[in-house]
Structure formats: C-alpha cells, structure tokens
Coordinates of C-alpha atoms in Angstrom, one line a residue:
X1 CA 21.9 3.7 4.0
X2 CA 20.9 4.0 7.7
X3 CA 17.9 2.0 8.9
X4 CA 17.5 0.2 5.6
X5 CA 16.4 -3.4 6.0
X6 CA 17.7 -5.4 3.0
X7 CA 15.8 -8.7 3.3
X8 CA 16.2 -11.9 1.3
X9 CA 13.2 -13.8 0.2
X10 CA 13.8 -17.6 -0.2
X11 CA 17.0 -17.6 -2.4
X12 CA 16.5 -14.1 -3.8
X13 CA 18.5 -11.1 -2.6
X14 CA 17.9 -7.4 -3.4
X15 CA 20.5 -5.6 -5.6
X16 CA 20.9 -2.0 -4.6
X17 CA 23.3 0.6 -5.8
X18 CA 25.6 1.8 -3.1
X19 CA 25.0 5.5 -3.7
X20 CA 21.3 5.4 -2.7
X21 CA 20.0 7.1 0.4
X22 CA 17.3 6.4 2.9
X23 CA 15.5 7.5 6.1
X24 CA 14.2 5.1 8.8
X25 CA 12.7 1.6 8.6
X26 CA 12.9 1.2 4.8
X27 CA 12.5 -2.4 3.6
X28 CA 13.9 -3.6 0.3
X29 CA 13.0 -7.3 -0.3
X30 CA 13.6 -10.2 -2.5
X31 CA 13.8 -9.8 -6.3
X32 CA 14.3 -6.1 -6.2
X33 CA 16.9 -4.2 -8.2
X34 CA 17.4 -0.5 -7.5
X35 CA 19.4 1.9 -9.7
X36 CA 21.7 4.7 -8.8
X37 CA 21.0 7.8 -6.7
X38 CA 17.5 6.7 -5.5
X39 CA 16.1 8.1 -2.3
X40 CA 13.7 6.5 0.2
X41 CA 11.8 8.4 3.0
X42 CA 10.6 6.8 6.2
X43 CA 8.9 3.4 6.0
X44 CA 9.1 2.9 2.2
X45 CA 8.6 -0.8 1.3
X46 CA 9.6 -2.5 -1.9
X47 CA 8.5 -6.1 -1.7
X48 CA 9.5 -8.4 -4.5
X49 CA 8.5 -11.8 -3.3
X50 CA 6.1 -13.4 -5.9
X51 CA 7.6 -11.4 -8.8
X52 CA 10.4 -8.9 -9.6
X53 CA 10.6 -5.2 -9.0
X54 CA 13.0 -3.1 -11.1
X55 CA 13.6 0.6 -10.1
X56 CA 15.6 2.9 -12.4
X57 CA 18.1 5.6 -11.4
X58 CA 17.3 8.9 -9.5
X59 CA 13.9 7.7 -8.3
X60 CA 12.3 9.2 -5.2
X61 CA 9.8 7.6 -2.7
X62 CA 7.9 9.5 -0.1
X63 CA 6.9 8.3 3.4
X64 CA 4.9 5.1 3.5
X65 CA 5.2 4.6 -0.3
X66 CA 4.7 0.9 -1.2
X67 CA 5.8 -1.1 -4.3
X68 CA 4.5 -4.6 -4.6
X69 CA 3.8 -7.2 -7.2
X70 CA 1.0 -9.5 -8.4
X71 CA 2.1 -13.0 -7.4
X72 CA 3.4 -15.1 -10.3
X73 CA 1.7 -12.7 -12.7
X74 CA 3.0 -9.1 -12.8
X75 CA 6.2 -7.5 -11.5
X76 CA 6.6 -3.8 -11.0
X77 CA 8.9 -1.5 -13.0
X78 CA 9.7 2.2 -12.4
X79 CA 11.7 4.1 -15.0
X80 CA 14.5 6.6 -14.3
X81 CA 13.5 9.7 -12.2
X82 CA 10.1 8.3 -11.3
X83 CA 8.7 10.0 -8.1
X84 CA 6.1 8.4 -5.8
X85 CA 4.5 10.7 -3.3
X86 CA 3.7 10.0 0.4
X87 CA 1.4 7.0 0.9
X88 CA 1.6 6.3 -2.9
X89 CA 1.2 2.7 -4.2
X90 CA 2.7 1.0 -7.2
X91 CA 1.3 -2.6 -7.6
X92 CA 2.3 -5.0 -10.3
X93 CA 2.5 -2.3 -13.0
X94 CA 4.8 -0.2 -15.1
X95 CA 5.6 3.5 -14.3
X96 CA 7.7 5.0 -17.2
X97 CA 10.6 7.4 -16.7
X98 CA 10.0 10.9 -15.4
X99 CA 6.5 10.0 -14.1
X100 CA 5.1 11.5 -10.9
X101 CA 2.5 9.8 -8.6
X102 CA 0.9 12.2 -6.2
X103 CA 0.2 11.5 -2.5
X104 CA -2.2 8.5 -1.9
X105 CA -2.2 7.7 -5.7
X106 CA -2.7 4.0 -6.6
X107 CA -1.6 2.3 -9.8
X108 CA -2.9 -1.3 -10.0
X109 CA -2.0 -4.6 -11.7
X110 CA -0.9 -4.7 -15.3
X111 CA -1.5 -0.9 -15.7
X112 CA 1.1 1.4 -17.3
X113 CA 1.7 5.1 -16.9
X114 CA 3.3 6.7 -20.0
X115 CA 6.5 8.8 -19.8
X116 CA 6.4 12.2 -18.2
X117 CA 2.8 11.8 -16.9
X118 CA 1.3 12.8 -13.5
X119 CA -1.2 10.7 -11.6
X120 CA -2.8 13.2 -9.2
X121 CA -3.2 12.7 -5.4
X122 CA -6.0 10.3 -4.3
X123 CA -6.4 9.0 -7.9
X124 CA -6.6 5.4 -8.9
X125 CA -5.4 3.8 -12.1
X126 CA -7.4 0.6 -12.5
X127 CA -6.0 -2.8 -13.5
X128 CA -4.9 -3.1 -17.1
X129 CA -5.3 0.7 -17.9
X130 CA -2.8 2.1 -20.3
X131 CA -2.1 5.9 -19.7
X132 CA -0.6 7.9 -22.6
X133 CA 2.6 9.8 -22.0
X134 CA 2.8 13.5 -21.1
X135 CA -0.7 13.9 -19.5
X136 CA -2.0 14.9 -16.1
X137 CA -4.5 12.3 -14.9
X138 CA -7.0 12.7 -12.0
X139 CA -9.9 10.8 -10.4
X140 CA -11.2 7.4 -9.5
X141 CA -10.7 6.0 -12.0
X142 CA -7.9 8.4 -13.2
X143 CA -8.9 10.2 -16.4
X144 CA -6.9 12.6 -18.6
X145 CA -7.2 16.3 -17.6
X146 CA -4.7 18.1 -19.8
X147 CA -1.2 17.8 -21.3
X148 CA 1.6 18.7 -19.0
X149 CA 5.0 20.3 -19.9
X150 CA 8.3 19.4 -18.5
X151 CA 8.6 22.7 -16.5
X152 CA 5.4 22.2 -14.7
X153 CA 6.2 18.5 -14.1
X154 CA 9.4 19.5 -12.3
X155 CA 7.6 22.1 -10.2
X156 CA 5.0 19.4 -9.1
X157 CA 7.9 17.0 -8.4
X158 CA 9.4 19.6 -6.1
X159 CA 6.1 20.1 -4.3
X160 CA 5.7 16.4 -3.6
X161 CA 9.2 16.2 -2.2
X162 CA 8.9 19.4 0.0
X163 CA 5.2 19.0 0.8
X164 CA 4.9 22.8 0.6
X165 CA 1.4 24.0 -0.3
X166 CA 1.1 26.7 -3.0
X167 CA 0.4 27.1 -6.7
X168 CA -0.2 23.7 -8.2
X169 CA 0.0 21.7 -4.9
X170 CA -3.7 20.8 -5.1
X171 CA -2.8 18.4 -7.9
X172 CA -0.3 16.3 -6.0
X173 CA -0.7 16.9 -2.2
X174 CA -3.6 15.0 -0.5
X175 CA -6.0 16.5 1.9
X176 CA -6.7 13.1 3.3
X177 CA -5.2 13.0 6.8
X178 CA -2.7 10.3 7.9
X179 CA -2.6 9.8 11.7
X180 CA 0.8 10.5 13.1
X181 CA 2.1 7.4 14.8
X182 CA 5.4 7.0 16.7
X183 CA 6.7 4.1 14.7
X184 CA 9.0 1.8 16.7
X185 CA 9.0 -1.7 15.1
X186 CA 8.4 -4.5 17.5
X187 CA 6.9 -2.5 20.3
X188 CA 3.5 -3.2 22.0
X189 CA 1.6 -6.3 22.9
X190 CA 0.6 -9.2 20.7
X191 CA -1.3 -12.3 21.8
X192 CA -1.2 -15.1 19.3
X193 CA -3.6 -18.0 19.5
X194 CA -1.2 -19.9 17.2
X195 CA 2.5 -19.9 16.3
X196 CA 1.4 -19.9 12.7
X197 CA 0.9 -16.2 12.6
X198 CA 3.4 -13.7 11.2
X199 CA 4.4 -10.1 12.0
X200 CA 7.0 -8.4 9.7
X201 CA 10.1 -6.8 11.2
X202 CA 9.1 -3.2 10.5
X203 CA 5.5 -3.4 11.8
X204 CA 4.6 -1.7 15.0
X205 CA 1.9 -2.6 17.4
X206 CA 0.6 -0.6 20.4
X207 CA -2.3 -2.0 22.3
X208 CA -3.9 -5.4 22.6
X209 CA -3.6 -7.5 19.5
X210 CA -5.0 -11.0 19.0
X211 CA -4.0 -13.0 16.0
X212 CA -5.5 -16.3 14.9
X213 CA -3.7 -19.1 13.0
X214 CA -2.2 -18.2 9.6
X215 CA -2.9 -14.5 10.0
X216 CA -0.3 -12.0 9.1
X217 CA 0.8 -8.3 9.5
X218 CA 3.2 -6.9 6.9
X219 CA 6.0 -4.4 6.6
X220 CA 5.4 -0.9 7.8
X221 CA 2.0 -1.6 9.3
X222 CA 1.2 0.6 12.3
X223 CA -1.4 -0.3 14.9
X224 CA -2.0 2.6 17.3
X225 CA -4.5 1.1 19.8
X226 CA -3.4 2.1 23.3
X227 CA -6.1 1.1 25.7
X228 CA -7.9 -0.4 22.8
X229 CA -7.9 -3.8 21.0
X230 CA -7.6 -5.4 17.6
X231 CA -8.5 -9.0 16.7
X232 CA -7.4 -10.6 13.4
X233 CA -9.2 -13.8 12.3
X234 CA -7.7 -16.9 10.9
X235 CA -5.9 -16.6 7.5
X236 CA -6.5 -12.9 7.4
X237 CA -3.8 -10.4 6.4
X238 CA -3.0 -6.7 6.9
X239 CA -0.7 -5.6 4.1
X240 CA 2.2 -3.2 3.9
X241 CA 2.0 0.3 5.3
X242 CA -1.6 0.0 6.4
X243 CA -2.5 2.1 9.5
X244 CA -4.9 1.3 12.3
X245 CA -5.8 4.1 14.8
X246 CA -8.2 3.5 17.7
X247 CA -9.2 5.6 20.6
X248 CA -9.3 4.3 24.2
X249 CA -11.9 1.6 24.7
X250 CA -12.5 1.0 21.0
X251 CA -12.2 -2.3 19.2
X252 CA -11.4 -3.3 15.6
X253 CA -12.6 -6.8 14.7
X254 CA -11.5 -8.5 11.4
X255 CA -13.0 -11.8 10.5
X256 CA -11.5 -14.9 8.8
X257 CA -9.9 -14.9 5.4
X258 CA -9.9 -11.2 5.1
X259 CA -7.5 -9.1 3.0
X260 CA -6.7 -5.6 4.1
X261 CA -4.8 -4.2 1.1
X262 CA -1.6 -2.1 1.1
X263 CA -1.8 1.5 2.4
X264 CA -5.3 1.2 3.9
X265 CA -6.4 3.4 6.8
X266 CA -8.6 1.7 9.3
X267 CA -10.6 3.2 12.3
X268 CA -12.7 1.3 14.8
X269 CA -15.0 -0.9 12.7
X270 CA -16.2 -4.5 12.2
X271 CA -15.2 -6.5 9.1
X272 CA -16.8 -9.8 8.5
X273 CA -15.4 -13.0 6.9
X274 CA -14.0 -13.3 3.4
X275 CA -14.0 -9.5 2.9
X276 CA -11.6 -7.4 0.8
X277 CA -10.6 -3.9 1.8
X278 CA -9.0 -2.5 -1.3
X279 CA -5.6 -0.8 -1.6
X280 CA -5.4 2.8 -0.5
X281 CA -8.9 2.9 0.9
X282 CA -10.0 4.5 4.1
X283 CA -12.6 2.9 6.4
X284 CA -14.5 5.4 8.5
X285 CA -15.3 4.9 12.2
X286 CA -18.2 2.6 12.9
X287 CA -18.2 1.0 9.4
X288 CA -19.6 -2.5 9.2
X289 CA -18.4 -4.6 6.3
X290 CA -20.7 -7.7 6.1
X291 CA -19.4 -11.1 5.1
X292 CA -18.1 -11.1 1.5
X293 CA -18.3 -7.3 1.3
X294 CA -15.6 -5.4 -0.8
X295 CA -14.4 -1.9 -0.5
X296 CA -12.8 -0.9 -3.7
X297 CA -9.3 0.5 -4.1
X298 CA -9.1 4.2 -3.1
X299 CA -12.6 4.2 -1.7
X300 CA -13.6 6.1 1.5
X301 CA -16.4 4.9 3.7
X302 CA -18.3 7.5 5.7
X303 CA -18.7 6.8 9.4
X304 CA -21.2 4.1 10.2
X305 CA -21.5 2.9 6.6
X306 CA -22.8 -0.7 6.2
X307 CA -21.0 -2.4 3.3
X308 CA -23.5 -5.0 2.2
X309 CA -22.8 -8.7 1.9
X310 CA -21.4 -9.8 -1.4
X311 CA -21.3 -6.3 -2.9
X312 CA -18.5 -4.0 -4.1
X313 CA -18.6 -0.4 -2.7
X314 CA -16.6 2.3 -4.4
X315 CA -16.1 6.1 -4.5
X316 CA -15.8 8.9 -1.9
X317 CA -18.0 8.6 0.0
X318 CA -18.3 4.9 -0.9
X319 CA -21.6 3.7 -2.4
X320 CA -22.8 0.3 -3.5
X321 CA -21.4 -0.3 -7.0
X322 CA -22.1 -3.9 -8.2
X323 CA -22.3 -7.5 -7.0
X324 CA -19.2 -9.5 -6.5
X325 CA -18.7 -12.0 -9.4
X326 CA -17.8 -15.6 -9.1
X327 CA -14.5 -14.9 -10.7
X328 CA -13.8 -12.1 -8.2
X329 CA -14.6 -14.5 -5.4
X330 CA -12.2 -17.2 -6.7
X331 CA -9.4 -14.7 -7.3
X332 CA -9.7 -13.2 -3.8
X333 CA -9.7 -16.6 -2.2
X334 CA -6.5 -17.5 -4.1
X335 CA -5.0 -14.2 -2.8
X336 CA -5.6 -15.2 0.8
X337 CA -3.8 -18.5 0.2
X338 CA -0.9 -16.7 -1.4
X339 CA -0.5 -14.7 1.7
X340 CA -0.6 -17.8 3.9
X341 CA 2.3 -19.2 1.8
X342 CA 4.2 -15.9 2.0
X343 CA 4.0 -16.0 5.8
X344 CA 5.5 -19.5 5.8
X345 CA 8.3 -18.4 3.4
X346 CA 9.2 -15.3 5.3
X347 CA 9.4 -17.2 8.6
X348 CA 12.2 -19.3 7.0
X349 CA 14.3 -16.1 6.9
X350 CA 13.3 -14.2 10.1

C-alpha cells in the first residue's frame, strides 16, 4: 500500500487487510478497521480518534474523500461495497452495503443511508436523517427522487470511479470545481506564534501562514497561497481535506475559536471569531463572515456575501436561514475544545 500513512492515536492502532490498495498520501488513523479489497485514491483520510470507524470489504474512496466521527458520540460505519466519490464526506453516520455517495456528497452525524441507495453529488444528508434502502436521493437536504435498480446503481458506481461524463453522470459527478493543487506534504512556509499549534503530516502549505496558539491544520488540507498569506487565530482549526486557494497579494483571515469543517473550499475572505464554516461548503471570494456567523454544511456563498453575526446561512447561493440557538452555540464551543485536545494528543505521536 504505497504512500499510506497508518497512524496510531493514543493507544489505538488501525487494522487494515493486507490486500487493500491505495494511491498517494492516504491516512488511516486510530480506531479504524478496514475490510478486504478496499481501494483509496489520493488524499483519502479515515480518522477514528474520538470514536470508531468500521469499513467493510470492497469499498472504494475517491480523491479527497473523508471519513470522520462525532467525538465520544457517533462512530462511522460503511458496509461492504460502499463507494464514496471524490470530495465526499462520511461523518459519524452509517452507510449500508452497496451504497453510493456522489462527488461532494455529505452525510452527517447519526444519519443512516439504507442499502443500495445513491446520495447524489453536492447533496447533504442532515444529522439524524434515516434514508430508506434502494432510492436515489438528491438535494440540500437530500430528498427521495425515485427508486433505483441494481443495474443502474452499478453504472453510476462505474461513472464515479472513472469520472467519465455521459448518460447518468449528472447524478453523481459534481460541476463544482476543485482547484488543482500540487500536493507535497510539509512544503511551504509556516510562522507559528506558539509551539502549541499543530499541522498534520499530510497537510501542504504554500505561502505565508501564521498560526496562533492552539490552532490546528488537519490531514490532507491544502493551502495554495503563493505570494499571498493566511492567518489562523487562536484555538481555530481547519479540518481534513479542506482547500484554500489564494491569488497573489490576497489574504485569508480566520479569527479565534473558528471551526472550518471537513472538505471546505475557501477563497480570499474574512472570517470573524467563533464562526462555523460547515462541512463541504464553499466560501466565495470576498465573503465576510461576521462574529458568530455560521455557513451550513454544503452551502455556497456568492462572492462578497456578508454572513451576518449570529445567523446561519444555507443553500446555493447561501442565504440567511435562522438565528443560532443557545444550544448550537454551546455545542460549537465544545467542538473547538475537542480539537484543542486532539492537537495535544496527536502531538504525542508525531
């Protein structure tokens, strides 16, 4: 398994069948168990730190796919022959056997996707949602479109693996662009104001990066900011497989106690303090996220959007949805502290 990083977390070591295959910079971490004949494309991350990940046999993961958990609450389970498309995200949920997640699809905490179902590209399955088996689901949130037969399911699976456009590809291949980044972990420049910050082994940084105390950058993150700069405030985190692309002279400023979720795409923008940028979202150039603002999972902000203080914005293009509740605020704050502890724990096993 060339270029696979098999990484312990505390006293937990991954268990991976020997007949799996991988491309470059794949990270399999902690309490992860992987069945036989699984395949991982470039920069796939399976991170089982705060809970377990169980992957069945003959599963396939496209480039930048991420599997993570909800700390001390929900693990992630993928049944046999599950397929996760490029930039797909499985987070603290259950994906039954023979399921297919299209490119940029997101399945969130405590959700479940029934056997032989398809979650279409750019779709989001919300927390706790239970999807019936054998259906094609699409949208944000994902809703049933029609029943799907095994023959079509296999055709769509082949489309996701080959990335060839044609009949049916509109269901599972995303039109959302992903900037091509020459990913070489460890390259670039980082200036840390504190030794308490953490950069994961497969992250890549090009450009000027400033990290404050207790901030962190996670597996597969790519920062392409040549002749540009990024600043990350105290106790803020950029989670696995998120991508930052800046043009010459641009700046990305992220405030304190900010969470940038998994598989986010960021352009030059300003993000205030205590903000949440949800999993799988895209932040357009010139966006301003005011203090306490939230961009929901899978949302896309148009250029120069102002995400208002204490409000949740969702959709494509993102629009103001509802105020942030007290319970939301408390949970998000706990999440920041969880990542601070993760950083300390990972630094014990560099």
